[in-house]
Short mmCIF file of C-alpha atoms in Angstrom, two decimals:
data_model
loop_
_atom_site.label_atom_id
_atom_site.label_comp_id
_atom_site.label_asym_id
_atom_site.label_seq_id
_atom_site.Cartn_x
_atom_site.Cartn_y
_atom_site.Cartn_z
CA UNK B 1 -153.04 -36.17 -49.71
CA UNK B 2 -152.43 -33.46 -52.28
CA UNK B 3 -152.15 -29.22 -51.48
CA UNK B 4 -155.43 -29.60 -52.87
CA UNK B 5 -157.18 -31.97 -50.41
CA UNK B 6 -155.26 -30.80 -47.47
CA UNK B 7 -157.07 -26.89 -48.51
CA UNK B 8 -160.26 -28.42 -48.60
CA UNK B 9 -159.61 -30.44 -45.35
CA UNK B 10 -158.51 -27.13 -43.20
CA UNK B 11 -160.62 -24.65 -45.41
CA UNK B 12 -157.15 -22.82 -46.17
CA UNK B 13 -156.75 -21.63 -49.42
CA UNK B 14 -153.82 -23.11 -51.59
CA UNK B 15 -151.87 -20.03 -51.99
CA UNK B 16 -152.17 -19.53 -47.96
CA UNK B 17 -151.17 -22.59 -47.50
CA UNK B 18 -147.99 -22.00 -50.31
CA UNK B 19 -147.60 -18.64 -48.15
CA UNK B 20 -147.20 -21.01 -44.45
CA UNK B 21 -145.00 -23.18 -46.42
CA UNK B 22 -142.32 -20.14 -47.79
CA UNK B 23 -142.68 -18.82 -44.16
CA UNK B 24 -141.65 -22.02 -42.22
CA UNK B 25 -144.75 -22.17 -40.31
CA UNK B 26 -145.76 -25.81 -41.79
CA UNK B 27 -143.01 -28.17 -42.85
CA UNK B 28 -142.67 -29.38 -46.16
CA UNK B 29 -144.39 -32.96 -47.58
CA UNK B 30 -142.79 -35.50 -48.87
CA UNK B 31 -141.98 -34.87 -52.44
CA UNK B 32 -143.15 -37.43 -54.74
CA UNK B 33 -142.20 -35.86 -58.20
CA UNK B 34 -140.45 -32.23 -58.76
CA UNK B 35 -143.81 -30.73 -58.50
CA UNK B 36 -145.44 -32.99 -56.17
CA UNK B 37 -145.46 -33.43 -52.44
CA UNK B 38 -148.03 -35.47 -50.12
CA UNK B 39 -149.33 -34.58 -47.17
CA UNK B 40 -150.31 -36.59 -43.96
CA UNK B 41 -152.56 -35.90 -40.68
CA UNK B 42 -149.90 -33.81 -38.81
CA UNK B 43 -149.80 -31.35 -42.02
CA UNK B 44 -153.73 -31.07 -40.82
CA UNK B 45 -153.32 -30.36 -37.55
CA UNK B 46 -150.71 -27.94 -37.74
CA UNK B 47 -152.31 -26.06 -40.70
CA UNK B 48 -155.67 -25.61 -37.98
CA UNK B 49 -153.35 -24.74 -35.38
CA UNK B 50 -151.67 -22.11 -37.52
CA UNK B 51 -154.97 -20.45 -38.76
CA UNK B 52 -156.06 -20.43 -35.16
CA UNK B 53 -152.95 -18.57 -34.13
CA UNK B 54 -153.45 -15.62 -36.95
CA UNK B 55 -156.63 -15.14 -38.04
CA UNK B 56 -158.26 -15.65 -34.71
CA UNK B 57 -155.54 -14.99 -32.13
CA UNK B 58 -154.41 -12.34 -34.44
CA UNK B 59 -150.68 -13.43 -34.08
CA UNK B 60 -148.59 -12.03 -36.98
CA UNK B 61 -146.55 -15.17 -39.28
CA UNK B 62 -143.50 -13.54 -37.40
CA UNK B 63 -144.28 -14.36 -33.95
CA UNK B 64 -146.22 -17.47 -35.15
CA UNK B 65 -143.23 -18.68 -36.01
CA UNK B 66 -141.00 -18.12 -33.23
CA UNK B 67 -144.06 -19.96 -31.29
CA UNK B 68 -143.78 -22.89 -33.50
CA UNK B 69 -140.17 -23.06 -33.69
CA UNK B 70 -140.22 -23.41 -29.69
CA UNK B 71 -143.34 -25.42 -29.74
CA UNK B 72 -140.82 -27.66 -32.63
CA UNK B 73 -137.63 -27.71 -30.20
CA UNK B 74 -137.31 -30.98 -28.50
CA UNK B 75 -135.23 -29.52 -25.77
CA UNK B 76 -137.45 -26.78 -24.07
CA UNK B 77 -139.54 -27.29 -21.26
CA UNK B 78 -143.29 -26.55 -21.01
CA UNK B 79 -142.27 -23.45 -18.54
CA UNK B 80 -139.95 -22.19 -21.46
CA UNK B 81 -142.15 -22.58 -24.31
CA UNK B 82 -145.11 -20.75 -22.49
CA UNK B 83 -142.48 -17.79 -21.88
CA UNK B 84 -142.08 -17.53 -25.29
CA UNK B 85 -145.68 -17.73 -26.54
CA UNK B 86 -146.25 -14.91 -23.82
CA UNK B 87 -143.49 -12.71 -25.08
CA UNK B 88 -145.29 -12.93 -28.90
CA UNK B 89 -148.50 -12.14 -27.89
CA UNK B 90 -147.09 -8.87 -25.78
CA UNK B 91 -147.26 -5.69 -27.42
CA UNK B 92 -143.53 -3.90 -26.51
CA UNK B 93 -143.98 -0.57 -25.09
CA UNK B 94 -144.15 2.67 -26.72
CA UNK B 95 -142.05 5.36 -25.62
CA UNK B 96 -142.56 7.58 -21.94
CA UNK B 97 -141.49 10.25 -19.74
CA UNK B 98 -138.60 8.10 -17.98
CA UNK B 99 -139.95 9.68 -14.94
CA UNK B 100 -143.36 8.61 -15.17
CA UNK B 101 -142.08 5.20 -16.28
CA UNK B 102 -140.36 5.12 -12.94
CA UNK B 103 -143.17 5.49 -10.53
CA UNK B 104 -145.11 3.02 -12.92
CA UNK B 105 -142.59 0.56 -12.60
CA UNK B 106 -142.80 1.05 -8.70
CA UNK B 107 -146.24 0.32 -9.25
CA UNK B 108 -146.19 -3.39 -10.81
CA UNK B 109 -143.15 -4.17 -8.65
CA UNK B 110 -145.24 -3.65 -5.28
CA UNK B 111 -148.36 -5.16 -6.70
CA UNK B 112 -145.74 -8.60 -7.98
CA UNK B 113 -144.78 -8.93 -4.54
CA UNK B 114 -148.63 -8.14 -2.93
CA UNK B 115 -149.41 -11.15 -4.92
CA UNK B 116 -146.20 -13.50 -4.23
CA UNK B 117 -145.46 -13.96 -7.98
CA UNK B 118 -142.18 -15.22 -8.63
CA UNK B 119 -141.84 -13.52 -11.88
CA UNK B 120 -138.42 -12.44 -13.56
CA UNK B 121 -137.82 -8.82 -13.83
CA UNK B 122 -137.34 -8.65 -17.34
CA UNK B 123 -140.56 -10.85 -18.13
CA UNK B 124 -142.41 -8.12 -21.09
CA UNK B 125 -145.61 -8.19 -19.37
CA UNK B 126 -144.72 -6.16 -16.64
CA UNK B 127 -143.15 -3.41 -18.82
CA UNK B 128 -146.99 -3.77 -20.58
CA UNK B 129 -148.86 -3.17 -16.93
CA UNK B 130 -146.02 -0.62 -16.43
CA UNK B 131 -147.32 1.20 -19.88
CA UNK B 132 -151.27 0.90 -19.08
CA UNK B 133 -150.19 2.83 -15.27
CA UNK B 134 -148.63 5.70 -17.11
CA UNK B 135 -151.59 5.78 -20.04
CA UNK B 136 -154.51 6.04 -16.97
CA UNK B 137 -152.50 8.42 -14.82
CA UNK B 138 -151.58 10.75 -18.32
CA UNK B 139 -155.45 10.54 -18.91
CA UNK B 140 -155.98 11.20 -15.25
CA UNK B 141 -158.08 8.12 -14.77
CA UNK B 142 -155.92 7.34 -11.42
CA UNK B 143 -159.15 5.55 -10.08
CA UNK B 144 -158.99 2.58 -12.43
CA UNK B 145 -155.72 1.98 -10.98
CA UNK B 146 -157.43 0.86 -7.86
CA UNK B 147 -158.49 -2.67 -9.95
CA UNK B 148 -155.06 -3.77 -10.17
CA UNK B 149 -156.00 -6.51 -7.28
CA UNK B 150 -159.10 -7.14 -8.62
CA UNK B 151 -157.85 -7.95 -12.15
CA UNK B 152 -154.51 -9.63 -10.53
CA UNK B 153 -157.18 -11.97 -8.00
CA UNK B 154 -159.32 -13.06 -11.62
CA UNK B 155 -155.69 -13.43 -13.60
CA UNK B 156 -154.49 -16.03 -10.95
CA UNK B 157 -157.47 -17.67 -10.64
CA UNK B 158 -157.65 -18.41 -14.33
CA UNK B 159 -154.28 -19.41 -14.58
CA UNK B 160 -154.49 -21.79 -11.82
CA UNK B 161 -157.54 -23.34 -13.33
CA UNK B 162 -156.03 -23.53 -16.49
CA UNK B 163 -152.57 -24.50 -15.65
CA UNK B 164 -154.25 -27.37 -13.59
CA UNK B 165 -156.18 -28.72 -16.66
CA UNK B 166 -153.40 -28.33 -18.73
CA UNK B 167 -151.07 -30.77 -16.14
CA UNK B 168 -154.17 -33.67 -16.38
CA UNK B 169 -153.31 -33.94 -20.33
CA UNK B 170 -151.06 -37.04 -21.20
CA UNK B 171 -147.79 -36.32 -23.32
CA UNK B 172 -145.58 -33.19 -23.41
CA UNK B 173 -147.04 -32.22 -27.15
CA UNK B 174 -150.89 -31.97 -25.95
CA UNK B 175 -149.42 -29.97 -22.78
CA UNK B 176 -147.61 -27.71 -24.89
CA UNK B 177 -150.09 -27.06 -27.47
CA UNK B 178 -152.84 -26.16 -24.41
CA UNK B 179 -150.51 -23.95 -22.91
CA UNK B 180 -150.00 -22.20 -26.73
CA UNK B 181 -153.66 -21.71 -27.36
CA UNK B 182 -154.61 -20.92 -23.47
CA UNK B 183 -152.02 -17.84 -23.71
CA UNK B 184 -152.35 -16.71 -27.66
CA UNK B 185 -156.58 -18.08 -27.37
CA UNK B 186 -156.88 -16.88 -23.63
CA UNK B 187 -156.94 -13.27 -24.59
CA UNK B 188 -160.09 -13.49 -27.09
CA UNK B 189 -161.79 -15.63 -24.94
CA UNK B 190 -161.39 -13.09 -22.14
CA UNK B 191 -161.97 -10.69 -23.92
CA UNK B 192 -165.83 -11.50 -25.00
CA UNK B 193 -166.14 -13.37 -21.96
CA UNK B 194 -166.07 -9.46 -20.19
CA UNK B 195 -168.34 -7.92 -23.06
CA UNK B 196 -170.61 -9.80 -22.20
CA UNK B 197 -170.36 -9.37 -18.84
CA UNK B 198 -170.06 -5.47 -19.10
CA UNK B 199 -173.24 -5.96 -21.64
CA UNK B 200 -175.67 -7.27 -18.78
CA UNK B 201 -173.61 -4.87 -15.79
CA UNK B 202 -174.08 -1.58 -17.50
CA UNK B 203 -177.98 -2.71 -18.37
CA UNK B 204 -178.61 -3.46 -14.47
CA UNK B 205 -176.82 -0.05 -13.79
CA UNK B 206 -177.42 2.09 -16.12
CA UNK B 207 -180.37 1.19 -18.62
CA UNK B 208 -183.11 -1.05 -16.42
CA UNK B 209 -183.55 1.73 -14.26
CA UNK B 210 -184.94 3.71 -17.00
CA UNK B 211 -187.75 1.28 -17.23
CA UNK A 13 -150.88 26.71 -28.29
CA UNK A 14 -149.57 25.93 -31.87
CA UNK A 15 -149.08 22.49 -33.46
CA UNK A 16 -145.04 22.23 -32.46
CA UNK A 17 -146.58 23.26 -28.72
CA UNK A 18 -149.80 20.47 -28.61
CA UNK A 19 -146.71 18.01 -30.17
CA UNK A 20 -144.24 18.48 -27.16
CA UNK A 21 -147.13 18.52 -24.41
CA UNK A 22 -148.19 14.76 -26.04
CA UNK A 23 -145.23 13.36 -26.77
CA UNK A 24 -147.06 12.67 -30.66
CA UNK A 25 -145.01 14.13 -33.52
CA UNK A 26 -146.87 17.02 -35.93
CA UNK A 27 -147.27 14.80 -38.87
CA UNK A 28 -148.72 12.79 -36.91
CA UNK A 29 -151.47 15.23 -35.22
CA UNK A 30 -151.49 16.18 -39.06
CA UNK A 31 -152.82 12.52 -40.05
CA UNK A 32 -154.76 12.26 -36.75
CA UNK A 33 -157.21 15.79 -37.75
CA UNK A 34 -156.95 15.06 -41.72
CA UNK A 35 -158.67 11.82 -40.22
CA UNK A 36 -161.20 13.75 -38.06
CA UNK A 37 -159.95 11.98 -34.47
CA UNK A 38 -158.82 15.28 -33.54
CA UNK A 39 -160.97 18.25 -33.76
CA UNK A 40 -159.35 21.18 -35.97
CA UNK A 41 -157.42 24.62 -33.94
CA UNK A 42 -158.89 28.12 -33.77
CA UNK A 43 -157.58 29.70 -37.16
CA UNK A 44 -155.52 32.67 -36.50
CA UNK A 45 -154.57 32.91 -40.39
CA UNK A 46 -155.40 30.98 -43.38
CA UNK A 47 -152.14 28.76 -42.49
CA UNK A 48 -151.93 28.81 -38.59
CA UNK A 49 -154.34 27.20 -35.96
CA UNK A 50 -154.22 27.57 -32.22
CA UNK A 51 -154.99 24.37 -29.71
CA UNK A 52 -155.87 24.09 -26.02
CA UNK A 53 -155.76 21.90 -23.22
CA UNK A 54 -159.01 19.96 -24.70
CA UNK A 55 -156.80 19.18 -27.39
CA UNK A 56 -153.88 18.17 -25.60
CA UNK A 57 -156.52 15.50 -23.40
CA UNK A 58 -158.46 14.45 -26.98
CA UNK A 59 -154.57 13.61 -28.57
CA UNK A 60 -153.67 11.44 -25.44
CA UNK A 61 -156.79 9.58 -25.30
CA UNK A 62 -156.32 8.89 -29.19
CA UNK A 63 -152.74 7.62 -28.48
CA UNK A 64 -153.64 5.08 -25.87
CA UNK A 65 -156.75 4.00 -28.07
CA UNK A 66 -154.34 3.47 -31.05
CA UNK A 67 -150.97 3.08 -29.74
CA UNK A 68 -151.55 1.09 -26.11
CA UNK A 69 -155.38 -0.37 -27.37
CA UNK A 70 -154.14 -1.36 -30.62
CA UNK A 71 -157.31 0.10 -32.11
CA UNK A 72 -157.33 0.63 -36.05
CA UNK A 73 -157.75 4.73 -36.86
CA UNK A 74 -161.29 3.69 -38.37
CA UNK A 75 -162.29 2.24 -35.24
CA UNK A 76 -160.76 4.98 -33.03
CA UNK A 77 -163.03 7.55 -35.18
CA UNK A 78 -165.91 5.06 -34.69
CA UNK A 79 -166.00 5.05 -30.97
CA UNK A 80 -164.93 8.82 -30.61
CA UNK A 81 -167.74 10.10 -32.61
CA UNK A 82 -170.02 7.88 -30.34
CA UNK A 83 -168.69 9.39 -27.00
CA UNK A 84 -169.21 13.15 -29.12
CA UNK A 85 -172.78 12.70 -30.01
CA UNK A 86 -174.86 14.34 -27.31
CA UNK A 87 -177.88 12.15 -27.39
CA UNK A 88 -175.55 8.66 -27.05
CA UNK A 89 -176.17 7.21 -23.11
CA UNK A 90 -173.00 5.69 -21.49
CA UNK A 91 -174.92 2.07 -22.08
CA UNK A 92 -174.89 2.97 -25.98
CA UNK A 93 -171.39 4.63 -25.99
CA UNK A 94 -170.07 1.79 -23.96
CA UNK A 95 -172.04 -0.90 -27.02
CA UNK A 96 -170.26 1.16 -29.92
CA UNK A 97 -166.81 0.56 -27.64
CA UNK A 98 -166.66 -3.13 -27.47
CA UNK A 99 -168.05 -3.36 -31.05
CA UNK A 100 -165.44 -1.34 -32.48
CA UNK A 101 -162.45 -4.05 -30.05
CA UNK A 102 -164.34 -7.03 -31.26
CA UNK A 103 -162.79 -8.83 -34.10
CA UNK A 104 -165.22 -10.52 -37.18
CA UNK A 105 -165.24 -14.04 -36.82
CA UNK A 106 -164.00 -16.07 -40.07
CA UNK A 107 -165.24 -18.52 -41.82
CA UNK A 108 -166.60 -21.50 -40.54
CA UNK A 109 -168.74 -25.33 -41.20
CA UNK A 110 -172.50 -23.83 -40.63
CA UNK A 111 -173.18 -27.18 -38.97
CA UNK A 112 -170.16 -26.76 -36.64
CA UNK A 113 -170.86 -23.30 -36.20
CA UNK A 114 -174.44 -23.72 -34.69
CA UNK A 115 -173.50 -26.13 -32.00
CA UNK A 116 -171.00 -23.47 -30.87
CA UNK A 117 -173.39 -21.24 -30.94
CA UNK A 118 -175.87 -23.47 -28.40
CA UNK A 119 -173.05 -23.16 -25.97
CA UNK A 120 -172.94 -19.79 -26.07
CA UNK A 121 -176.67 -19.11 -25.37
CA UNK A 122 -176.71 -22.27 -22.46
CA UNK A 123 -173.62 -20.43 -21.27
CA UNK A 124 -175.40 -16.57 -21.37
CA UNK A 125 -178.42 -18.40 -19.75
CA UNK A 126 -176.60 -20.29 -17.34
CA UNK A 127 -175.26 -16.86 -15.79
CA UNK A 128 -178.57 -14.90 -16.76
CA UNK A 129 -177.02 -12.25 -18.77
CA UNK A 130 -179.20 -9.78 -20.52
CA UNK A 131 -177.20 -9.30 -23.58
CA UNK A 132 -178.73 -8.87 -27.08
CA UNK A 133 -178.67 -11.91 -30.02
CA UNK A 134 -176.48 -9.56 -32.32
CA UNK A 135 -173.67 -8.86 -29.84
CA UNK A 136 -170.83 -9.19 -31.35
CA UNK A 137 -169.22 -11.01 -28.61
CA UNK A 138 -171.30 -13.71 -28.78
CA UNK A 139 -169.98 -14.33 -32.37
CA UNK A 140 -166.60 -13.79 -30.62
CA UNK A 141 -167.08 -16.54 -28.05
CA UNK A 142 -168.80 -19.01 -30.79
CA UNK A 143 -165.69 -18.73 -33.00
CA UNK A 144 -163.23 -19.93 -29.95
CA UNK A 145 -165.55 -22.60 -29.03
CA UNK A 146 -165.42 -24.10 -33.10
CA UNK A 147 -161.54 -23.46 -32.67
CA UNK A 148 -161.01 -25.50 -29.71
CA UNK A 149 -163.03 -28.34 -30.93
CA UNK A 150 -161.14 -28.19 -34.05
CA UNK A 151 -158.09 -28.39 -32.31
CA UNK A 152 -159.20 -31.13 -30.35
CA UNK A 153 -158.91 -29.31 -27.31
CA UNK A 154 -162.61 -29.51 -25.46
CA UNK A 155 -161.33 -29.96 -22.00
CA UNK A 156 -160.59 -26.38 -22.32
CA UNK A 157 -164.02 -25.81 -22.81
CA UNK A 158 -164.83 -27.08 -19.59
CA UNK A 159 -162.96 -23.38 -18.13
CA UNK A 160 -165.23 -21.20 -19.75
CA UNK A 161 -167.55 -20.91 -16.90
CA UNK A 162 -164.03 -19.60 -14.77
CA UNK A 163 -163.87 -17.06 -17.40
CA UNK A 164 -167.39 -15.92 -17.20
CA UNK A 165 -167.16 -15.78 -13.67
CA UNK A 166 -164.02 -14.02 -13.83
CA UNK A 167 -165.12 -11.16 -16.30
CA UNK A 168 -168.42 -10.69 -13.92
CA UNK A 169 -166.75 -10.32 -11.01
CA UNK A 170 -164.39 -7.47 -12.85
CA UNK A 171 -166.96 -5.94 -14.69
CA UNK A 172 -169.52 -5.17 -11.79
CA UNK A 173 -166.48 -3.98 -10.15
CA UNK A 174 -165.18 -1.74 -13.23
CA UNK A 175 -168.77 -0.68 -13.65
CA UNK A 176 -169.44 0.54 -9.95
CA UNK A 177 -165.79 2.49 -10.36
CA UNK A 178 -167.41 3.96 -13.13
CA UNK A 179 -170.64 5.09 -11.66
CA UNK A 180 -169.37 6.67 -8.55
CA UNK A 181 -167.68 9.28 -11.34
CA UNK A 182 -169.09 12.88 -11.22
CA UNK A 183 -170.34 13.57 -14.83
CA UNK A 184 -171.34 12.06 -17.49
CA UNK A 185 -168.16 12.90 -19.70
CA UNK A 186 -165.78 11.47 -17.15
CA UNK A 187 -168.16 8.05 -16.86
CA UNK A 188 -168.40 7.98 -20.97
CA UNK A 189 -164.29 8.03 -20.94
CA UNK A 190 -163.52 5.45 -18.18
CA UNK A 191 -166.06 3.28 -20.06
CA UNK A 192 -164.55 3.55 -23.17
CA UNK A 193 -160.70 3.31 -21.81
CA UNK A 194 -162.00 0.09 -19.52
CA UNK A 195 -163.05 -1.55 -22.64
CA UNK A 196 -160.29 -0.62 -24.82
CA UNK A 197 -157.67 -1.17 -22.46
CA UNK A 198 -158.97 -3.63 -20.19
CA UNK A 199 -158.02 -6.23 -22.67
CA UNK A 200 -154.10 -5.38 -22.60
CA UNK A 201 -154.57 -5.12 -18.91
CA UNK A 202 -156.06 -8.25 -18.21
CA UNK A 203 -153.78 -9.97 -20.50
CA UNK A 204 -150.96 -8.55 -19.29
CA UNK A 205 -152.00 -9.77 -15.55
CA UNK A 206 -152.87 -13.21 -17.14
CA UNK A 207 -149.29 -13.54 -17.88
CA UNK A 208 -147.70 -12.34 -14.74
CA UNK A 209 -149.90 -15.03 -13.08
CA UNK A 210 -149.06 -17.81 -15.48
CA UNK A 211 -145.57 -17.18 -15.45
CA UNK A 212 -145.82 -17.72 -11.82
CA UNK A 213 -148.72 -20.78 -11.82
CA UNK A 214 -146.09 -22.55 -14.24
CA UNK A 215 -143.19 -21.52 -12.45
CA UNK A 216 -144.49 -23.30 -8.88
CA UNK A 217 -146.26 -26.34 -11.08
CA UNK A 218 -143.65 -27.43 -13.86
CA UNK A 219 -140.22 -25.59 -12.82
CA UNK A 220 -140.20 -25.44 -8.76
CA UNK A 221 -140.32 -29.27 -8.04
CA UNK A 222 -137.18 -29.67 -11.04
CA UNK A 223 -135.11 -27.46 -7.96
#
């Protein structure tokens, strides 16, 4: 199919589409004159998967790429690609007392091993759980700190689950790609999943008792 | 305290707290002469709890002065304050087939029904939830559907415990706050314990068994 087609087929525009292309983030078609390249089923696929990576994961084309490139690498493992999908969709820290940042650090270490996680020490979400302990104790909200378990108990048990469906899939590619979208998708879906939630818990506890 | 004073106390540099009261986040000083204001310790809290809304939350300024006017109008309750909140960390949803777009939305209500949540038609994160569910069946990926009811159960079990935190707060000022800084933050911390987990769940289920 022609640019044309393969925008109305994914409902991205052509000059998005041109933009993915400059960027690396789709490959090329096959040129069939100068000006003229076709495109195929996988060019489909890959465009949805891209739009579903930045305009509703909210990935930048930056770290969409460097997901796609690993995604793209015939050599890495399913454990290595997920590492790197993680590391794009984690914010890097902003700048704290180093002090603070200490006894934070303390922190996520004792909660790692409360939890038996064999994580690596350098992995860049727990410098992020290392940034929200010194934001609640600077805003002396010390009290939230006390759901760490909770939240850690609900993170495992979603991973598990999904980590369990993601092993049923046949072929390396469909594993991969479920392990992309369950860590850059997972957020969002979290996300409204505890709006909601908080919607109907703060009606029960603080609204239906006003009648 | 002057500006260069309410700068080193936050760790946020004066242009900075210049663009932050230009933008009304931060409430003007006490002028002490047509070019000099002075600031006080409910400045120094307001500017932190700006920072971590905007530089840990990832909140747009716009959206930071939404949610902050909300938790400064007097007649707002914690159950409207807390609405405004995840409205304002809720992305739009983009474009999508109409036809696709209402069976989504029929999961989301069977889903909201399923766990008897009182939340309103027009909540955003319904919109939020519908969007993922078009994505995933876009992507060809409906056995992740099948997790959604892990996630709901999940974000219950976190908010009623987030919520109860909450309510055993003296003051409606300090409830209003750790409302607001659960929703706005709650997302980075969740995601951040989603990855610790998964790091781990894919260490013990795709790397362990290699040696």
């Amino acid at each position: 199919m022609r640019i044309g087609e393969l925008s109305r087929r994914t409902g991205v525009p052509v000059p998005t589409i041109k933009y993915y292309l400059r960027e690396g983030l789709l490959p090329g078609g096959e040129l069939t004159s100068p000006n003229q390249a076709q495109y195929g089923e996988a060019h489909v696929h890959r465009l949805k998967l891209v739009r579903a990576m930045v305009e509703v994961g909210k990935l930048s084309v930056a770290a969409t790429r460097d997901v796609l490139n690993a995604v793209d690498e015939p050599g890495n493992s399913l454990h290595q690609v997920l590492g790197i999908a993680q590391a794009a969709v984690t914010p890097a820290p902003v700048a704290a007392d180093p002090e603070d940042w200490a006894r934070a650090e303390e922190l996520v270490d004792a909660l790692v091993v409360r939890h038996g996680w064999a994580v690596k020490p350098d992995n860049p979400a727990r410098h992020a759980l290392a940034q929200l302990v010194v934001t609640f104790r600077d805003l002396r909200q010390d009290d939230l700190l006390d759901l760490f378990d909770d939240y850690a108990v609900a993170a495992e048990r979603l991973s598990t689950a999904e980590l369990a469906m993601i092993g049923r899939r046949e072929g390396l590619d469909a594993k991969v790609e479920g392990a992309v979208l369950g860590t850059v998708l997972g957020d969002a879906l979290i996300g409204a999943m505890r709006r909601l939630a908080q919607a109907d818990a703060s009606h029960r506890a603080f609204e239906a008792a006003r009648g």
